[in-house]
C-alpha positions as a printed NumPy array, in Angstrom:
array([[ -7.151,   4.904,  37.394],
       [-10.501,   5.191,  35.801],
       [-10.553,   4.129,  32.045],
       [-11.828,   7.62 ,  30.964],
       [ -9.428,   9.61 ,  32.845],
       [ -6.603,   7.486,  31.773],
       [ -7.678,   7.825,  27.915],
       [ -7.791,  11.724,  28.465],
       [ -4.213,  11.711,  29.888],
       [ -3.007,   9.483,  27.028],
       [ -4.443,  12.064,  24.641],
       [ -2.795,  14.768,  26.455],
       [  0.494,  12.816,  26.198],
       [  0.145,  12.343,  22.492],
       [ -0.562,  16.036,  21.788],
       [  2.52 ,  17.043,  24.009],
       [  4.848,  14.732,  22.267],
       [  3.455,  15.742,  18.808],
       [  4.218,  19.323,  19.754],
       [  7.881,  18.497,  20.472],
       [  8.656,  17.132,  17.166],
       [  9.227,  18.877,  13.859],
       [  8.764,  17.577,  10.198],
       [ 12.506,  17.445,   9.805],
       [ 13.001,  15.054,  12.788],
       [ 10.639,  12.499,  11.391],
       [ 11.785,  12.708,   7.778],
       [  8.844,  14.901,   6.343],
       [  9.665,  17.822,   3.827],
       [  9.645,  21.303,   5.415],
       [  6.909,  23.35 ,   3.721],
       [  8.847,  26.763,   4.223],
       [  5.983,  28.694,   5.463],
       [  4.812,  29.327,   9.077],
       [  3.098,  26.531,  10.836],
       [ -0.215,  27.259,  12.764],
       [  0.467,  24.73 ,  15.365],
       [  4.055,  23.738,  17.199],
       [  5.38 ,  20.663,  16.085],
       [  3.75 ,  17.969,  13.7  ],
       [  0.069,  18.379,  12.711],
       [ -2.391,  15.668,  13.587],
       [ -2.886,  14.501,  10.026],
       [  0.826,  14.092,   9.672],
       [  1.165,  11.755,  12.656],
       [ -2.085,   9.943,  11.461],
       [ -0.568,   9.253,   8.11 ],
       [  2.704,   8.04 ,   9.161],
       [  0.828,   5.795,  11.663],
       [ -1.578,   4.336,   9.255],
       [ -4.565,   5.8  ,  10.774],
       [ -7.357,   8.127,   9.34 ],
       [ -7.153,  11.723,  10.647],
       [-10.563,  11.251,  12.285],
       [ -9.534,   8.217,  14.274],
       [ -6.278,   9.885,  15.366],
       [ -8.098,  12.923,  16.469],
       [-10.346,  10.68 ,  18.707],
       [ -7.158,   9.197,  20.329],
       [ -5.926,  12.658,  21.359],
       [ -9.448,  13.564,  22.574],
       [ -9.402,  10.494,  24.84 ],
       [-12.378,   8.956,  23.133],
       [-10.842,   5.793,  21.395],
       [ -9.054,   2.735,  22.719],
       [ -5.555,   1.668,  21.272],
       [ -4.6  ,  -1.629,  19.732],
       [ -0.991,  -3.023,  20.475],
       [ -0.062,  -2.588,  16.809],
       [ -1.056,   1.187,  16.788],
       [  0.953,   1.65 ,  20.077],
       [  3.997,   0.224,  18.606],
       [  3.611,   2.245,  15.591],
       [  3.097,   5.627,  17.643],
       [  6.167,   4.797,  19.574],
       [  8.206,   4.835,  16.255],
       [  6.445,   7.748,  14.57 ],
       [  6.691,   9.932,  17.684],
       [ 10.389,   8.917,  18.446],
       [  9.556,   7.981,  21.933],
       [ 12.338,   7.042,  24.229],
       [ 12.155,   4.026,  26.788],
       [ 10.506,   6.008,  29.627],
       [  8.094,   7.617,  27.232],
       [  7.104,   4.298,  25.636],
       [  6.635,   2.854,  29.051],
       [  4.408,   5.706,  30.027],
       [  2.381,   5.423,  26.794],
       [  1.771,   1.721,  27.549],
       [  0.797,   2.472,  31.267],
       [ -1.74 ,   5.05 ,  30.044],
       [ -3.199,   2.666,  27.509],
       [ -3.589,  -0.02 ,  30.279],
       [ -6.443,  -2.3  ,  29.748],
       [ -7.755,  -0.546,  26.81 ],
       [ -5.16 ,  -2.315,  24.608],
       [ -7.267,  -4.368,  22.288],
       [ -6.104,  -7.352,  20.518],
       [ -3.986,  -6.901,  17.374],
       [ -5.831,  -7.726,  14.089],
       [ -4.227, -10.997,  13.23 ],
       [ -4.685, -12.847,   9.989],
       [ -3.173, -16.084,   8.64 ],
       [ -0.413, -15.862,   5.984],
       [ -1.855, -15.903,   2.39 ],
       [ -0.951, -18.795,   0.087],
       [ -1.858, -19.222,  -3.387],
       [ -3.632, -22.511,  -4.413],
       [ -1.655, -24.741,  -6.874],
       [ -4.423, -24.856,  -9.32 ],
       [ -4.283, -21.03 ,  -9.334],
       [ -0.628, -20.979, -10.066],
       [ -1.224, -23.542, -12.834],
       [ -3.866, -21.464, -14.293],
       [ -1.67 , -18.318, -14.411],
       [  1.055, -20.406, -16.127],
       [ -1.322, -21.669, -18.728],
       [ -2.307, -18.181, -19.801],
       [  0.563, -17.754, -21.993],
       [ -0.716, -14.821, -23.936],
       [ -2.368, -13.102, -21.118],
       [ -0.667, -11.067, -18.265],
       [ -2.197, -12.356, -14.838],
       [ -1.249, -12.035, -11.341],
       [ -2.676, -12.501,  -7.788],
       [ -2.978,  -9.706,  -5.232],
       [ -3.313, -10.32 ,  -1.657],
       [ -4.083,  -8.062,   1.268],
       [ -2.83 ,  -4.532,   0.814],
       [ -1.866,  -5.22 ,  -2.804],
       [  0.753,  -7.809,  -1.974],
       [  1.836,  -9.689,  -5.268],
       [  1.5  , -13.311,  -4.222],
       [  1.857, -14.829,  -7.719],
       [  2.27 , -13.739, -11.392],
       [  2.829, -15.468, -14.635],
       [  5.868, -14.997, -16.764],
       [  4.068, -12.512, -19.238],
       [  3.004, -10.187, -16.309],
       [  6.497, -10.32 , -14.943],
       [  7.987,  -9.245, -18.308],
       [  5.353,  -6.531, -18.745],
       [  5.31 ,  -5.008, -15.283],
       [  8.439,  -6.212, -13.182],
       [  9.711,  -9.54 , -12.073],
       [  8.563,  -9.806,  -8.446],
       [ 10.314, -12.963,  -8.066],
       [ 13.497, -10.889,  -7.822],
       [ 12.072,  -8.808,  -4.893],
       [ 12.351, -10.003,  -1.389],
       [  9.13 , -11.798,  -0.351],
       [  8.203,  -9.265,   2.277],
       [  8.318,  -6.491,  -0.055],
       [  6.495,  -7.837,  -2.972],
       [  3.804,  -5.328,  -2.813],
       [  2.541,  -3.47 ,  -6.091],
       [  1.809,  -0.302,  -4.439],
       [  5.349,   0.02 ,  -3.119],
       [  6.862,  -0.731,  -6.362],
       [  4.585,   1.839,  -7.95 ],
       [  5.595,   4.445,  -5.634],
       [  9.368,   3.682,  -5.232],
       [ 10.657,   2.344,  -8.668],
       [ 11.214,   5.195, -11.069],
       [ 10.656,   2.847, -13.973],
       [  6.937,   2.676, -13.12 ],
       [  6.493,   6.357, -13.884],
       [  7.573,   5.707, -17.372],
       [  5.667,   2.408, -17.81 ],
       [  2.394,   4.18 , -16.943],
       [  1.98 ,   7.547, -18.927],
       [ -0.899,   8.229, -16.667],
       [  1.03 ,   7.189, -13.495],
       [ -0.827,   9.615, -11.175],
       [ -4.235,   8.18 , -12.156],
       [ -2.929,   4.688, -11.659],
       [ -1.347,   5.364,  -8.336],
       [ -4.363,   7.286,  -6.835],
       [ -6.628,   4.333,  -7.657],
       [ -4.372,   2.002,  -6.064],
       [ -3.974,   4.137,  -3.042],
       [ -7.899,   4.248,  -2.855],
       [ -8.   ,   0.479,  -3.171],
       [ -5.567,   0.205,  -0.158],
       [ -7.559,   2.336,   1.874],
       [-10.75 ,   0.341,   1.277],
       [ -9.042,  -2.892,   2.275],
       [ -7.173,  -0.972,   5.252],
       [-10.64 ,  -0.186,   6.744],
       [-11.295,  -3.785,   7.415],
       [ -8.548,  -3.913,   9.997],
       [ -7.063,  -0.521,  10.68 ],
       [ -4.692,  -1.764,  13.377],
       [ -2.983,  -4.393,  11.235],
       [  0.808,  -4.085,  11.835],
       [  1.254,  -4.844,   8.072],
       [ -0.765,  -1.921,   6.958],
       [  0.83 ,   0.324,   9.524],
       [  4.293,  -0.467,   8.248],
       [  3.28 ,   0.09 ,   4.542],
       [  1.573,   3.335,   4.991],
       [  4.346,   4.715,   7.289],
       [  6.92 ,   3.736,   4.77 ],
       [  5.07 ,   5.337,   1.801],
       [  4.149,   8.481,   3.68 ],
       [  7.658,   9.058,   4.251],
       [  8.856,   8.562,   0.626],
       [  6.204,  10.311,  -1.492],
       [  4.101,  13.518,  -0.772],
       [  1.41 ,  12.42 ,  -3.07 ],
       [  0.729,   9.386,  -1.122],
       [  0.294,  11.483,   1.931],
       [ -2.001,  13.703,   0.061],
       [ -4.157,  10.907,  -1.436],
       [ -4.246,   8.886,   1.959],
       [ -5.607,  11.791,   3.698],
       [ -8.215,  12.733,   1.101],
       [-11.876,  11.803,   1.246],
       [-12.43 ,   8.307,   0.409],
       [-14.   ,   7.454,  -2.938],
       [-15.332,   4.137,  -4.342],
       [-12.328,   1.998,  -5.958],
       [-12.564,   1.12 ,  -9.493],
       [-12.852,  -2.638, -10.206],
       [-12.448,  -2.808, -13.924],
       [-11.171,  -0.621, -16.672],
       [ -8.274,  -0.024, -19.087],
       [ -4.61 ,   0.967, -18.747],
       [ -2.156,   2.307, -21.115],
       [  1.523,   1.153, -20.843],
       [  4.567,   2.26 , -22.409],
       [  6.794,  -0.771, -22.392],
       [ 10.527,  -0.444, -23.251],
       [ 10.614,  -3.491, -25.611],
       [  7.237,  -3.512, -27.291],
       [  6.13 ,   0.105, -27.097],
       [  2.588,   1.446, -26.197],
       [ -0.042,  -1.027, -25.235],
       [ -3.775,  -0.348, -24.42 ],
       [ -5.04 ,  -3.205, -22.126],
       [ -8.275,  -4.036, -20.352],
       [ -8.38 ,  -5.338, -17.068],
       [-10.654,  -6.981, -14.667],
       [-10.158,  -9.029, -11.331],
       [-11.856, -12.014,  -9.879],
       [-12.12 , -13.085,  -6.152],
       [-10.497, -16.351,  -5.327],
       [-13.074, -18.896,  -3.741],
       [-10.409, -20.387,  -1.281],
       [ -9.559, -16.921,  -0.007],
       [-11.833, -14.049,  -0.641],
       [ -8.873, -11.568,   0.044],
       [ -7.054, -12.84 ,  -2.934],
       [ -7.819, -11.329,  -6.416],
       [ -6.802, -12.637,  -9.623],
       [ -6.045,  -9.649, -12.083],
       [ -6.161, -10.326, -15.797],
       [ -5.063,  -8.006, -18.421],
       [ -6.304,  -8.455, -22.058],
       [ -5.911,  -6.737, -25.602],
       [ -8.642,  -6.741, -28.259],
       [ -7.794,  -9.239, -31.068],
       [ -6.323,  -7.815, -34.144],
       [ -4.978,  -4.712, -32.392],
       [ -1.509,  -3.614, -32.116],
       [ -1.587,  -4.255, -28.363],
       [ -2.658,  -7.846, -29.085],
       [  0.123,  -8.433, -31.302],
       [  2.67 ,  -6.877, -28.95 ],
       [  1.617,  -9.226, -26.239],
       [  2.244, -11.935, -28.61 ],
       [  5.476, -10.77 , -29.525],
       [  6.559, -10.232, -25.797],
       [  5.355, -13.906, -25.05 ],
       [  7.601, -15.234, -27.768],
       [ 10.616, -13.32 , -26.52 ],
       [  9.987, -14.81 , -23.054],
       [ 10.008, -18.273, -24.53 ],
       [ 13.055, -17.628, -26.736],
       [ 15.058, -14.836, -24.942],
       [ 18.004, -14.877, -27.336],
       [ 15.613, -13.345, -29.922],
       [ 14.568, -10.392, -27.701],
       [ 16.066,  -7.02 , -28.413],
       [ 17.941,  -5.176, -25.575],
       [ 16.106,  -2.602, -23.583],
       [ 18.27 ,   0.131, -25.078],
       [ 17.28 ,  -1.215, -28.685]])
């Protein structure tokens, strides 16, 4: 079968299967109004598969090849049975490109030591797709203790969208979350077929409608420096400046540091929180 013909058939196959599904079937909320197309919309499938709407449209038009990881994602998103899965892979044929594979990320020992030495400064290391690779005790006390989260789920964006406490910690939660989605989209563009990205985007698309909205919106330049306001259950409101620095050993790792201006209440609160970390018996309870 000629490649162009096969890709066109593959596009028709995707459209037909998409038309057979309903939002309820795949776990999306029903809008309540009449839908202009039967089944799922292109943008809904694209979101759950971790693809841009434009790229998915090219797939259905028979104008783009598929990677193995995207194929696997579409099998899951479109609820394909065994025969349908086999047909999808048959149509993809020789056009399957290699999966975007990257080595596991590890934080260098001297970077971990630097984090621990920053006693009064919250600091952490973000890897690809905002995975939390390391953080110091003050950052754990300020945000959440990622050491208590299973390694494969230590992702800042996942916690931001799935932990209700984050919406209390960040008074401007929507602004913070939107900025993080923008950062994820920028990083994801480097390797759109990465199975890790597909899994994360698919998960968050299912649990939060705002994530779906922001993921499909026009891409803007991510913010690399700024200030954040936090409302901590123990020390109250803090206004912190933040910046990030690229690790020399791995340019896909960023060291994020939060600081407070000397002499401000936020600066004093960080010192107080650091003291309670060193002497837990002196810290008040969250309820207090």
